[in-house]
Short mmCIF file of the N, C-alpha and C atoms (twelve columns), coordinates in Angstrom:
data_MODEL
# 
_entry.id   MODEL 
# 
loop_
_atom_site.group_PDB 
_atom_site.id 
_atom_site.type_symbol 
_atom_site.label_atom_id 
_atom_site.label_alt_id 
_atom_site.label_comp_id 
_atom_site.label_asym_id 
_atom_site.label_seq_id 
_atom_site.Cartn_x 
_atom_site.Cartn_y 
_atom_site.Cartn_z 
_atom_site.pdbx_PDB_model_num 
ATOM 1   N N  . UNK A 1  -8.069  -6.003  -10.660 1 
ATOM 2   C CA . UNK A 1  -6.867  -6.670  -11.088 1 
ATOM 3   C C  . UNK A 1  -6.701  -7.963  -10.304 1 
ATOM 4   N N  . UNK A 2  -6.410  -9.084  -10.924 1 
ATOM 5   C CA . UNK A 2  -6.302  -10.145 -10.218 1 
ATOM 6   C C  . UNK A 2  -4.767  -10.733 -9.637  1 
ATOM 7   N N  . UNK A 3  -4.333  -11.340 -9.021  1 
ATOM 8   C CA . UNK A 3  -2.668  -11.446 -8.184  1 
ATOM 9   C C  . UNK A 3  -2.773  -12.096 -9.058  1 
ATOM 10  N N  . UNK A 4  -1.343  -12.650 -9.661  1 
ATOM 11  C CA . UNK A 4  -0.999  -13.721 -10.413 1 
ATOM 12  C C  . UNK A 4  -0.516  -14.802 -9.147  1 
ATOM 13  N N  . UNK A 5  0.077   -16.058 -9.473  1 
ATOM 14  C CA . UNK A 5  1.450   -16.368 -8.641  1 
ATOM 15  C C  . UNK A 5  2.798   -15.599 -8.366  1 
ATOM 16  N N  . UNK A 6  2.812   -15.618 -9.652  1 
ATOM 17  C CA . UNK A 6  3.973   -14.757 -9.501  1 
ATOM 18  C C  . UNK A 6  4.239   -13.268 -8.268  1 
ATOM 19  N N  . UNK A 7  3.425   -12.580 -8.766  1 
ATOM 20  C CA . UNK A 7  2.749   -11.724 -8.298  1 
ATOM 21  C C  . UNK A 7  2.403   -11.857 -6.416  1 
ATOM 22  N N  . UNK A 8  2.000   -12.838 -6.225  1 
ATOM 23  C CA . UNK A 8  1.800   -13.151 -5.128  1 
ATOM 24  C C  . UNK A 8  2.678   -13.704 -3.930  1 
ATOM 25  N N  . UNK A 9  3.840   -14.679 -5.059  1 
ATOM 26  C CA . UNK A 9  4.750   -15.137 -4.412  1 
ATOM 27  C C  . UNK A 9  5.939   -13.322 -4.325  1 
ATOM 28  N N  . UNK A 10 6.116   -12.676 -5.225  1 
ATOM 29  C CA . UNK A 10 6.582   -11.494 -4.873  1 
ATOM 30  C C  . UNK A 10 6.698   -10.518 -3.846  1 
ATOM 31  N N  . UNK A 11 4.875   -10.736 -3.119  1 
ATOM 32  C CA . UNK A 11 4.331   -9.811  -2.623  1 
ATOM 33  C C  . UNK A 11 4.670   -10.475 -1.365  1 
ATOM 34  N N  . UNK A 12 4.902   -11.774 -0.895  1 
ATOM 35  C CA . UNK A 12 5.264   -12.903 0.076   1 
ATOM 36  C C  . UNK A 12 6.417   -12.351 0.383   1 
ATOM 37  N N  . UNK A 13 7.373   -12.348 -0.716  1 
ATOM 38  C CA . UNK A 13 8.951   -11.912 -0.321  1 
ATOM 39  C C  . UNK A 13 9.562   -10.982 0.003   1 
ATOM 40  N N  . UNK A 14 9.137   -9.774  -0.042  1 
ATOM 41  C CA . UNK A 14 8.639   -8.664  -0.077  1 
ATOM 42  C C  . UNK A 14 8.489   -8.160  1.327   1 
ATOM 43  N N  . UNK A 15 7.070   -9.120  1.809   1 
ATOM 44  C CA . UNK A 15 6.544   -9.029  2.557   1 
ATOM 45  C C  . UNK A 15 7.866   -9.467  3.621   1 
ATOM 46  N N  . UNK A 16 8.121   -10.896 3.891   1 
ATOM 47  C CA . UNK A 16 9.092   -10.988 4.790   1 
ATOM 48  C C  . UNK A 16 10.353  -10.061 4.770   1 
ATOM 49  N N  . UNK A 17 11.052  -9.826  3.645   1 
ATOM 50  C CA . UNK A 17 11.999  -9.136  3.672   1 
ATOM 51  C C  . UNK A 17 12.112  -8.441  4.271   1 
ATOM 52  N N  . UNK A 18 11.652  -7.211  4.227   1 
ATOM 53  C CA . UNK A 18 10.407  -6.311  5.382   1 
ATOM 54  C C  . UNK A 18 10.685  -6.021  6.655   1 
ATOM 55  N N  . UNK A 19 9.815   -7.769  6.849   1 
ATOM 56  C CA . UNK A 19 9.673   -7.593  8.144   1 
ATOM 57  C C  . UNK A 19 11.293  -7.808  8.767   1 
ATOM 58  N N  . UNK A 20 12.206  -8.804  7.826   1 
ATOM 59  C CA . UNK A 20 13.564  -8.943  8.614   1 
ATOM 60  C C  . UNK A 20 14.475  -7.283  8.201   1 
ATOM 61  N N  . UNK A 21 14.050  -6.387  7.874   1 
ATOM 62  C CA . UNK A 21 14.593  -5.178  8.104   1 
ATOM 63  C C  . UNK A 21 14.946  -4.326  7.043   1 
ATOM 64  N N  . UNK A 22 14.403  -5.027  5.578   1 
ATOM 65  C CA . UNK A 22 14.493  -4.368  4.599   1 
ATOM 66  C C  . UNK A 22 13.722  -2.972  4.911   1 
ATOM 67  N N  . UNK A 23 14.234  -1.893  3.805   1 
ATOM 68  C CA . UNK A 23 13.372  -0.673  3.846   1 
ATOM 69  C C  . UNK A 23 12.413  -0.831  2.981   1 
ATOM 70  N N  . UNK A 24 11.257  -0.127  3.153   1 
ATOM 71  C CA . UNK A 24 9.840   -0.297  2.513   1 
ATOM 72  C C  . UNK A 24 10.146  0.154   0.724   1 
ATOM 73  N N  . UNK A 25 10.867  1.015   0.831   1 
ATOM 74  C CA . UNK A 25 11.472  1.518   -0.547  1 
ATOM 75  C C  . UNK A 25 11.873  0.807   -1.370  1 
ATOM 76  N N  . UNK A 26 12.456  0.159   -1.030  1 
ATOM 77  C CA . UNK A 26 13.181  -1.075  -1.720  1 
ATOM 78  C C  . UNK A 26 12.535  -2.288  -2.372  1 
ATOM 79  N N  . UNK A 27 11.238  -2.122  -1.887  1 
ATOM 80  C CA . UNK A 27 10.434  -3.540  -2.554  1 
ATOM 81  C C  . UNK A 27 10.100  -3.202  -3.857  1 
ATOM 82  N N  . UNK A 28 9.604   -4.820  -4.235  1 
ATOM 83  C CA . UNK A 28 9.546   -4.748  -5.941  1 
ATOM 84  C C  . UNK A 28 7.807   -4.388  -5.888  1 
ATOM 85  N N  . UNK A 29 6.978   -4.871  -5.219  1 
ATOM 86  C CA . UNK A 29 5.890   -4.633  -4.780  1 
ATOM 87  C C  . UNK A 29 5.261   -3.571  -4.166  1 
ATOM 88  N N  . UNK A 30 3.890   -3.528  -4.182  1 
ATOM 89  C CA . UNK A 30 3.310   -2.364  -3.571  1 
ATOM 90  C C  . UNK A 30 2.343   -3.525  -2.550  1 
ATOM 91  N N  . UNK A 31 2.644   -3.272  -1.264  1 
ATOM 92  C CA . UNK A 31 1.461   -3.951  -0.189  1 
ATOM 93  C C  . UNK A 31 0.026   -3.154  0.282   1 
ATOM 94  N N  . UNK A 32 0.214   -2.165  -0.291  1 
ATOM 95  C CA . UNK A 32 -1.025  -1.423  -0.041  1 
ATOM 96  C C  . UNK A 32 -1.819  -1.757  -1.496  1 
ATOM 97  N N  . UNK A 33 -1.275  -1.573  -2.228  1 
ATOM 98  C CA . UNK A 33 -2.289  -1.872  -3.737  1 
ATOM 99  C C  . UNK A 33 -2.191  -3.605  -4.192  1 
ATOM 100 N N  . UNK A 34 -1.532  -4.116  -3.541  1 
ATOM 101 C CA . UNK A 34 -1.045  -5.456  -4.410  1 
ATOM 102 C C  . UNK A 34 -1.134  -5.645  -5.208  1 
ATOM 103 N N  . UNK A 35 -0.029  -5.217  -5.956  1 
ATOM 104 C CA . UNK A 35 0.272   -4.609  -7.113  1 
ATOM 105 C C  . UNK A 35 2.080   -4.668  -7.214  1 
ATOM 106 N N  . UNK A 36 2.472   -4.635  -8.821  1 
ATOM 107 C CA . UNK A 36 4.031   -4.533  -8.494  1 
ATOM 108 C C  . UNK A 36 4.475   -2.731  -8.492  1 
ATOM 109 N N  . UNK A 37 5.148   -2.484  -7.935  1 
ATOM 110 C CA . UNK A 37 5.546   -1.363  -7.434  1 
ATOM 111 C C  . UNK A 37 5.549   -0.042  -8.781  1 
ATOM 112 N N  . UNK A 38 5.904   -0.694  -9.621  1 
ATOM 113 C CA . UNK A 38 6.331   0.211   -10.990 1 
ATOM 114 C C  . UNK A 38 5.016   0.784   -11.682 1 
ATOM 115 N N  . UNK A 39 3.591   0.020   -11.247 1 
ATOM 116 C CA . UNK A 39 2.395   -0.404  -11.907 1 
ATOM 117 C C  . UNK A 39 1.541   0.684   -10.915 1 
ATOM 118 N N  . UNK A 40 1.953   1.373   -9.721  1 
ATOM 119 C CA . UNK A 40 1.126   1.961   -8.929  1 
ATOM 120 C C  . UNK A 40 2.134   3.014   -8.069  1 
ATOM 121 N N  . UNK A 41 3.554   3.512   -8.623  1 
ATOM 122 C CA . UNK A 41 4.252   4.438   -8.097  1 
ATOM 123 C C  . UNK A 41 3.606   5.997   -7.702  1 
ATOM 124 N N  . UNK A 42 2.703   6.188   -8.790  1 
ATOM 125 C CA . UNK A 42 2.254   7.739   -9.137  1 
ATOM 126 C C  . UNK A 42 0.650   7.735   -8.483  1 
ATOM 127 N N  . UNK A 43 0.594   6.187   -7.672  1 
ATOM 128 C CA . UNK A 43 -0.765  6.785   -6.996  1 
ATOM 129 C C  . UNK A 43 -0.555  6.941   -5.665  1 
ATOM 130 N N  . UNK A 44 0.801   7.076   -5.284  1 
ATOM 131 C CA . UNK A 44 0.931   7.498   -3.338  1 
ATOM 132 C C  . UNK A 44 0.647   8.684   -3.442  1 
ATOM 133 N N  . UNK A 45 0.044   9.483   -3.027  1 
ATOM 134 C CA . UNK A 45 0.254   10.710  -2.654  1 
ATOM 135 C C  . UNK A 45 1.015   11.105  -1.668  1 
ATOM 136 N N  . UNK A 46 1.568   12.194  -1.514  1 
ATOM 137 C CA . UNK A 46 2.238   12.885  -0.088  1 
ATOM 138 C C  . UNK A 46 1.728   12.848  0.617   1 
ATOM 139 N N  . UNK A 47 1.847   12.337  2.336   1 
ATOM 140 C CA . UNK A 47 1.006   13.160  3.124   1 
ATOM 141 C C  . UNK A 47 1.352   14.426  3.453   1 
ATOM 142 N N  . UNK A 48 0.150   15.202  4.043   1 
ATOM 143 C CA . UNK A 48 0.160   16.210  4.252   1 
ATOM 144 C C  . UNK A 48 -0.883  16.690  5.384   1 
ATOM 145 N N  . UNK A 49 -0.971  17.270  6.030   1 
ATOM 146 C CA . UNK A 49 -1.840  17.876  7.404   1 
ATOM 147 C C  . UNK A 49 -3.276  17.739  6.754   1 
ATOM 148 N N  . UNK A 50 -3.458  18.470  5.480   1 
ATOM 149 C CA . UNK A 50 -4.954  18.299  4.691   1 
ATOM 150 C C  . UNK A 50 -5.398  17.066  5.106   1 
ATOM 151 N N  . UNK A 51 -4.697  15.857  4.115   1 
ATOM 152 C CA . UNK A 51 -5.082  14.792  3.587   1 
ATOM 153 C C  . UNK A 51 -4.860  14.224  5.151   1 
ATOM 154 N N  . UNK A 52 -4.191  14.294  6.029   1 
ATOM 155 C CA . UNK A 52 -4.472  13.807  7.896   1 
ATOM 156 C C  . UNK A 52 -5.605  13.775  8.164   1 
ATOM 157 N N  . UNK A 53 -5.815  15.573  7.850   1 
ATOM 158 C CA . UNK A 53 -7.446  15.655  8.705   1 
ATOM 159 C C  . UNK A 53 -8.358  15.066  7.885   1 
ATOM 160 N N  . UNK A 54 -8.527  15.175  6.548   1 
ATOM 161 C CA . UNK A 54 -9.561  14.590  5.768   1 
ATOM 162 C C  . UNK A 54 -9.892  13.457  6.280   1 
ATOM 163 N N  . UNK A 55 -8.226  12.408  6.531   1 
ATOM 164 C CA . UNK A 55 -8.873  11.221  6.597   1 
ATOM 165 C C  . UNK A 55 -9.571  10.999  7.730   1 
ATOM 166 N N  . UNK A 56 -9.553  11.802  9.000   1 
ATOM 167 C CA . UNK A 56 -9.929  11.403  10.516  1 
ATOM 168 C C  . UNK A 56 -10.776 12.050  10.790  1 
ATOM 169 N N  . UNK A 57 -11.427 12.972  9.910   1 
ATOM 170 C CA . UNK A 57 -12.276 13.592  9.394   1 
ATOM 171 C C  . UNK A 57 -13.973 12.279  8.913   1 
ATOM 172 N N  . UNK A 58 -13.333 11.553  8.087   1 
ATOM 173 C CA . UNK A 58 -14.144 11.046  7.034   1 
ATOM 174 C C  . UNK A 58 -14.206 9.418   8.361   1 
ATOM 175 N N  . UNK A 59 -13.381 9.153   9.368   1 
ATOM 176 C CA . UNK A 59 -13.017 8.545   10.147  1 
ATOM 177 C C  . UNK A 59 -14.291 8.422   10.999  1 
ATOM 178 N N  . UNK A 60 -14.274 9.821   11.398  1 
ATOM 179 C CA . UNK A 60 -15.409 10.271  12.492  1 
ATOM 180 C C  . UNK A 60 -16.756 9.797   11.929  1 
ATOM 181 N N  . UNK A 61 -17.062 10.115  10.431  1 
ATOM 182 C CA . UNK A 61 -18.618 10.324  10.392  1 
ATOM 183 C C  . UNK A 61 -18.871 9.076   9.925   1 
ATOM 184 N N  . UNK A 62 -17.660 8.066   9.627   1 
ATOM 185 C CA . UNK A 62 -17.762 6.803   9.246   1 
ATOM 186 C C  . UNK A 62 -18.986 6.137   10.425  1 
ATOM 187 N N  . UNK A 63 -18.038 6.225   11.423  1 
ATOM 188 C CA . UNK A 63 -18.008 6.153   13.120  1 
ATOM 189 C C  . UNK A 63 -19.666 6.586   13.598  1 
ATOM 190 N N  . UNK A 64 -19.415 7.739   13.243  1 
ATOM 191 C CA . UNK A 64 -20.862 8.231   13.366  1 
ATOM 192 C C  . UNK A 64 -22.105 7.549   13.033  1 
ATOM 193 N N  . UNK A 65 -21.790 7.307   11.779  1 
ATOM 194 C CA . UNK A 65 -23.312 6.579   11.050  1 
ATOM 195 C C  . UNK A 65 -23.167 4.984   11.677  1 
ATOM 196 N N  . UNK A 66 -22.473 4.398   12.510  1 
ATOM 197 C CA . UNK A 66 -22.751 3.242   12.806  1 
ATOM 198 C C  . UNK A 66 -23.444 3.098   14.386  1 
# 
């Protein structure tokens, strides 16, 4: 998927908002997918202890092979 402007300038505002103390909830954007928020709601998953270890799990052997 490519950013638009729009899109980008969103993800800018977003972004500062943010950082001056907005809650992450609240954005129109997604900063992990860059993406607008409505377009990538149903791919967060929960965390959960599983999906912890998996990832520090998959962390290690990353680690490993280098």
């Amino acid at each position: 998927m490519s950013i638009t402007k729009k899109l980008a300038a969103a993800l800018t505002r977003d972004d500062n908002r943010e950082a001056a103390g907005m809650h992450a909830d609240d954005r129109d954007t997604c900063h992990t997918h860059q993406a607008w928020a409505d377009d990538c709601e149903n791919q967060h998953l929960p965390l959960t202890a599983g999906r912890a270890l998996a990832a520090a799990n998959e962390i290690d052997r990353i680690r490993a092979r280098s």
